[in-house]
Amino acid sequence: QSVLTQPPSVSAAPGQKVTISCSGSSSNIGNNYVSWYQQFPGTAPKLLIFDNNKRPSGIPDRFSGSKSGTSATLDITGLQTGDQADYYCGTWDSSVNAGRVFGGGTRLTVL
Amino acid sequence: QVQLQESGPGLVKPSQTLSLTCTVSGGSISSGSYFWNWIRQPAGKGLEWIGRIYTSGSTTYNPSLKSRVTISVDTSKNQFSLKLSSVTAADTALYYCARDALTYHSDGSGYSYYFDYWGQGTLVTVSS
């Protein structure tokens, strides 16, 4: 069971917008920065968003992140079939079991 | 462009020690504010952080694996390594090495970390 909670799957049609949520607590999301990763089958995860809402060079502005309280959100607008992948949120957990933590992942299906 | 490459045996017997090495190219493992991490992913499942090392040798491990994990660094070879002892079938997974970029935020919000570079991953199967 993951420390951060994500919906197992989301789906939307091409061109639409989808939102992926990531819920945590004050020991992780509430007091630390969140990053998001995109993973296609058979490949390593790729950094999509860091510091809650910043995009690395080369990531389209269709991808955006935000954080409020103990939850974070990844929005993808103008969905493309090539966005079909697994998405993971991650952060640092400052509890007694300190360390890096991830959400369980969300599979995005572009219908 | 920084690149990471995992290497090591793909098959380990139960109760033995899993040993993997990550070779970093395109940059010195000693330079900058970076942690060097191991992360694993069982087939069809999510990501699990194993632990990390700073170039000073300082380590932090996942509490659930801490008793079995050792991560070390060899700056002369630009490599860092993972040892996981007393393995069982539950340790069968794709193992990734990844760089953790450390940023200090002067607005008082502290540090942020994010995995900016990943290796391609290496599959380790625990079986007799």
Coordinates of C-alpha atoms in Angstrom, one line a residue:
Chain A
Q1 CA 0.0 0.0 0.0
S2 CA 1.5 3.3 -1.1
V3 CA 1.9 6.3 1.2
L4 CA 0.5 8.6 -1.4
T5 CA -2.9 7.8 -2.9
Q6 CA -3.7 8.1 -6.6
P7 CA -6.7 6.8 -8.6
P8 CA -5.7 3.5 -10.3
S9 CA -7.0 4.7 -13.7
V10 CA -8.4 7.7 -15.5
S11 CA -9.6 8.1 -19.1
A12 CA -10.6 10.7 -21.5
A13 CA -11.0 11.4 -25.2
P14 CA -8.3 13.0 -27.4
G15 CA -8.3 16.7 -27.0
Q16 CA -10.0 16.6 -23.6
K17 CA -8.5 17.4 -20.2
V18 CA -7.7 14.9 -17.5
T19 CA -6.8 15.5 -13.9
I20 CA -4.8 13.0 -11.8
S21 CA -4.9 13.5 -8.0
C22 CA -2.3 12.6 -5.4
S23 CA -3.4 12.6 -1.8
G24 CA -1.0 12.5 1.2
S25 CA -0.6 14.0 4.6
S26 CA 1.2 16.8 6.5
S27 CA 4.3 14.6 6.8
N28 CA 4.7 14.4 3.0
I29 CA 2.8 16.5 0.5
G30 CA 1.7 19.0 3.2
N31 CA 5.3 20.1 3.9
N32 CA 7.3 19.0 0.9
Y33 CA 7.6 19.6 -2.8
V34 CA 5.9 17.2 -5.2
S35 CA 7.2 15.8 -8.5
W36 CA 5.4 13.8 -11.2
Y37 CA 6.7 11.1 -13.5
Q38 CA 5.5 9.6 -16.7
Q39 CA 6.2 5.9 -17.5
F40 CA 5.5 4.2 -20.8
P41 CA 5.4 0.3 -20.8
G42 CA 8.9 -1.2 -20.8
T43 CA 10.7 2.1 -20.2
A44 CA 12.0 4.0 -17.2
P45 CA 10.0 6.8 -15.6
K46 CA 10.6 10.3 -16.9
L47 CA 10.4 13.5 -14.9
L48 CA 7.3 15.5 -15.9
I49 CA 6.8 18.1 -13.1
F50 CA 9.1 19.1 -10.2
D51 CA 8.8 21.6 -7.3
N52 CA 5.0 21.1 -7.5
N53 CA 4.4 23.0 -10.7
K54 CA 7.6 23.4 -12.8
R55 CA 8.3 21.7 -16.1
P56 CA 11.7 20.4 -17.1
S57 CA 12.9 21.6 -20.5
G58 CA 11.1 19.8 -23.3
I59 CA 7.9 19.0 -21.4
P60 CA 4.9 20.6 -23.2
D61 CA 2.9 23.1 -21.3
R62 CA -0.1 20.8 -21.8
F63 CA 1.2 19.2 -18.6
S64 CA 0.8 21.3 -15.4
G65 CA 1.0 20.6 -11.7
S66 CA -0.4 22.2 -8.6
K67 CA -0.5 21.5 -4.8
S68 CA -2.9 22.5 -2.2
G69 CA -2.6 21.4 1.4
T70 CA -1.9 17.7 1.5
S71 CA -2.9 17.0 -2.1
A72 CA -1.4 17.5 -5.5
T73 CA -2.8 17.4 -9.0
L74 CA -1.5 16.8 -12.4
D75 CA -3.5 18.2 -15.3
I76 CA -3.1 17.2 -18.9
T77 CA -4.9 19.3 -21.5
G78 CA -5.3 18.6 -25.2
L79 CA -4.9 14.9 -24.6
Q80 CA -3.1 12.9 -27.3
T81 CA -3.0 9.2 -27.8
G82 CA 0.8 9.4 -27.0
D83 CA 0.0 10.5 -23.5
Q84 CA -1.3 7.1 -22.7
A85 CA 1.0 6.0 -19.9
D86 CA 1.3 5.5 -16.2
Y87 CA 1.8 8.5 -14.0
Y88 CA 3.3 8.6 -10.5
C89 CA 3.5 11.4 -7.9
G90 CA 6.4 11.5 -5.5
T91 CA 7.7 13.5 -2.6
W92 CA 9.7 13.3 0.6
D93 CA 8.1 12.0 3.8
S94 CA 9.3 13.6 7.0
S95 CA 7.7 11.1 9.4
V96 CA 9.5 8.7 11.7
N97 CA 9.8 6.5 8.6
A98 CA 11.5 9.3 6.6
G99 CA 12.3 8.8 3.0
R100 CA 11.1 9.2 -0.6
V101 CA 7.6 8.0 -1.3
F102 CA 5.5 7.5 -4.4
G103 CA 1.9 7.2 -5.2
G104 CA 0.6 3.8 -6.5
G105 CA 0.4 5.2 -10.0
T106 CA -2.4 6.1 -12.4
R107 CA -2.9 4.5 -15.8
L108 CA -4.2 7.1 -18.3
T109 CA -6.2 5.7 -21.1
V110 CA -6.9 8.0 -24.1
L111 CA -10.1 6.7 -25.6
Chain B
Q1 CA 23.8 14.8 -20.9
V2 CA 24.0 12.6 -17.8
Q3 CA 23.4 8.9 -18.4
L4 CA 23.0 6.1 -15.8
Q5 CA 23.4 2.4 -16.5
E6 CA 22.6 -0.4 -14.2
S7 CA 24.6 -3.7 -14.3
G8 CA 24.6 -6.9 -12.4
P9 CA 23.3 -10.5 -12.3
G10 CA 19.8 -11.0 -13.5
L11 CA 19.3 -14.1 -11.4
V12 CA 19.9 -14.4 -7.7
K13 CA 19.1 -17.4 -5.5
P14 CA 16.9 -17.1 -2.4
S15 CA 18.7 -16.1 0.8
Q16 CA 21.7 -14.7 -1.2
T17 CA 22.7 -11.1 -1.7
L18 CA 21.6 -9.1 -4.7
S19 CA 24.4 -6.8 -6.0
L20 CA 24.0 -4.1 -8.6
T21 CA 26.1 -1.2 -9.9
C22 CA 25.1 2.0 -11.5
T23 CA 27.6 3.7 -13.8
V24 CA 27.2 7.4 -14.3
S25 CA 28.4 9.1 -17.5
G26 CA 28.3 12.6 -18.8
G27 CA 29.1 14.1 -15.5
S28 CA 31.0 13.5 -12.3
I29 CA 29.2 11.7 -9.5
S30 CA 31.0 14.0 -7.1
S31 CA 29.9 17.3 -8.5
G32 CA 26.8 19.3 -7.7
S33 CA 24.1 18.8 -5.1
Y34 CA 22.8 15.3 -6.0
F35 CA 21.8 12.2 -4.3
W36 CA 22.1 8.8 -6.0
N37 CA 19.2 6.5 -5.6
W38 CA 18.0 2.9 -6.1
I39 CA 14.3 2.4 -6.9
R40 CA 12.6 -0.8 -7.8
Q41 CA 9.4 -1.9 -9.5
P42 CA 7.9 -5.4 -9.4
A43 CA 6.2 -6.5 -12.6
G44 CA 2.9 -4.7 -13.0
K45 CA 3.3 -2.7 -9.8
G46 CA 4.3 0.7 -8.7
L47 CA 7.6 2.3 -7.8
E48 CA 9.4 1.6 -4.5
W49 CA 12.3 3.7 -3.3
I50 CA 15.1 1.6 -1.8
G51 CA 17.6 4.2 -0.7
R52 CA 20.1 6.9 -1.6
I53 CA 23.6 8.1 -1.1
Y54 CA 25.3 11.4 -1.2
T55 CA 28.8 11.7 -2.5
S56 CA 30.0 12.3 1.0
G57 CA 28.9 8.7 1.7
S58 CA 25.9 9.7 3.8
T59 CA 23.0 7.2 3.2
T60 CA 19.3 7.1 3.8
Y61 CA 17.3 3.9 3.4
N62 CA 13.7 2.9 3.1
P63 CA 12.8 1.8 6.6
S64 CA 11.1 -1.3 5.4
L65 CA 14.3 -2.5 3.7
K66 CA 16.9 -0.8 5.9
S67 CA 18.1 -4.0 7.7
R68 CA 19.0 -5.6 4.4
V69 CA 20.2 -2.7 2.3
T70 CA 23.7 -1.2 1.8
I71 CA 24.4 1.5 -0.8
S72 CA 27.9 2.6 -1.4
V73 CA 29.7 5.0 -3.8
D74 CA 33.0 4.7 -5.7
T75 CA 33.8 8.2 -6.9
S76 CA 37.0 7.0 -8.7
K77 CA 34.8 4.9 -11.0
N78 CA 31.9 7.2 -11.1
Q79 CA 29.7 4.4 -9.8
F80 CA 27.4 3.7 -6.9
S81 CA 26.2 0.3 -5.8
L82 CA 23.4 -1.6 -4.2
K83 CA 23.6 -4.7 -2.0
L84 CA 20.3 -6.3 -0.8
S85 CA 20.8 -9.3 1.5
S86 CA 18.7 -12.3 2.3
V87 CA 16.6 -11.9 -0.9
T88 CA 13.3 -13.7 -1.5
A89 CA 11.0 -14.0 -4.4
A90 CA 9.4 -10.7 -3.2
D91 CA 12.6 -8.9 -4.2
T92 CA 12.1 -9.9 -7.9
A93 CA 11.7 -6.6 -9.7
L94 CA 13.0 -4.1 -12.2
Y95 CA 15.7 -2.2 -10.4
Y96 CA 16.4 1.4 -11.5
C97 CA 19.2 3.8 -10.5
A98 CA 18.3 7.5 -10.5
R99 CA 19.8 10.9 -9.8
D100 CA 18.0 13.0 -7.2
A101 CA 18.4 16.7 -7.8
L102 CA 18.6 18.7 -4.6
T103 CA 17.4 22.4 -4.6
Y104 CA 17.4 24.7 -1.7
H105 CA 14.5 27.3 -1.7
S106 CA 15.5 30.5 0.0
D107 CA 11.9 31.5 0.7
G108 CA 12.1 29.3 3.8
S109 CA 10.3 26.3 2.2
G110 CA 13.3 24.2 2.5
Y111 CA 14.7 21.6 0.1
S112 CA 13.1 19.9 -2.8
Y113 CA 14.2 16.7 -4.5
Y114 CA 13.2 15.2 -7.8
F115 CA 14.5 12.3 -9.9
D116 CA 15.8 14.0 -13.0
Y117 CA 17.8 11.2 -14.6
W118 CA 17.0 7.5 -14.6
G119 CA 18.8 4.4 -15.8
Q120 CA 17.0 2.1 -18.2
G121 CA 16.5 -0.5 -15.4
T122 CA 17.7 -4.0 -14.9
L123 CA 15.5 -7.0 -14.2
V124 CA 16.5 -9.1 -11.2
T125 CA 14.8 -12.4 -10.6
V126 CA 15.1 -14.3 -7.3
S127 CA 14.7 -18.0 -8.0
S128 CA 16.5 -21.2 -7.2

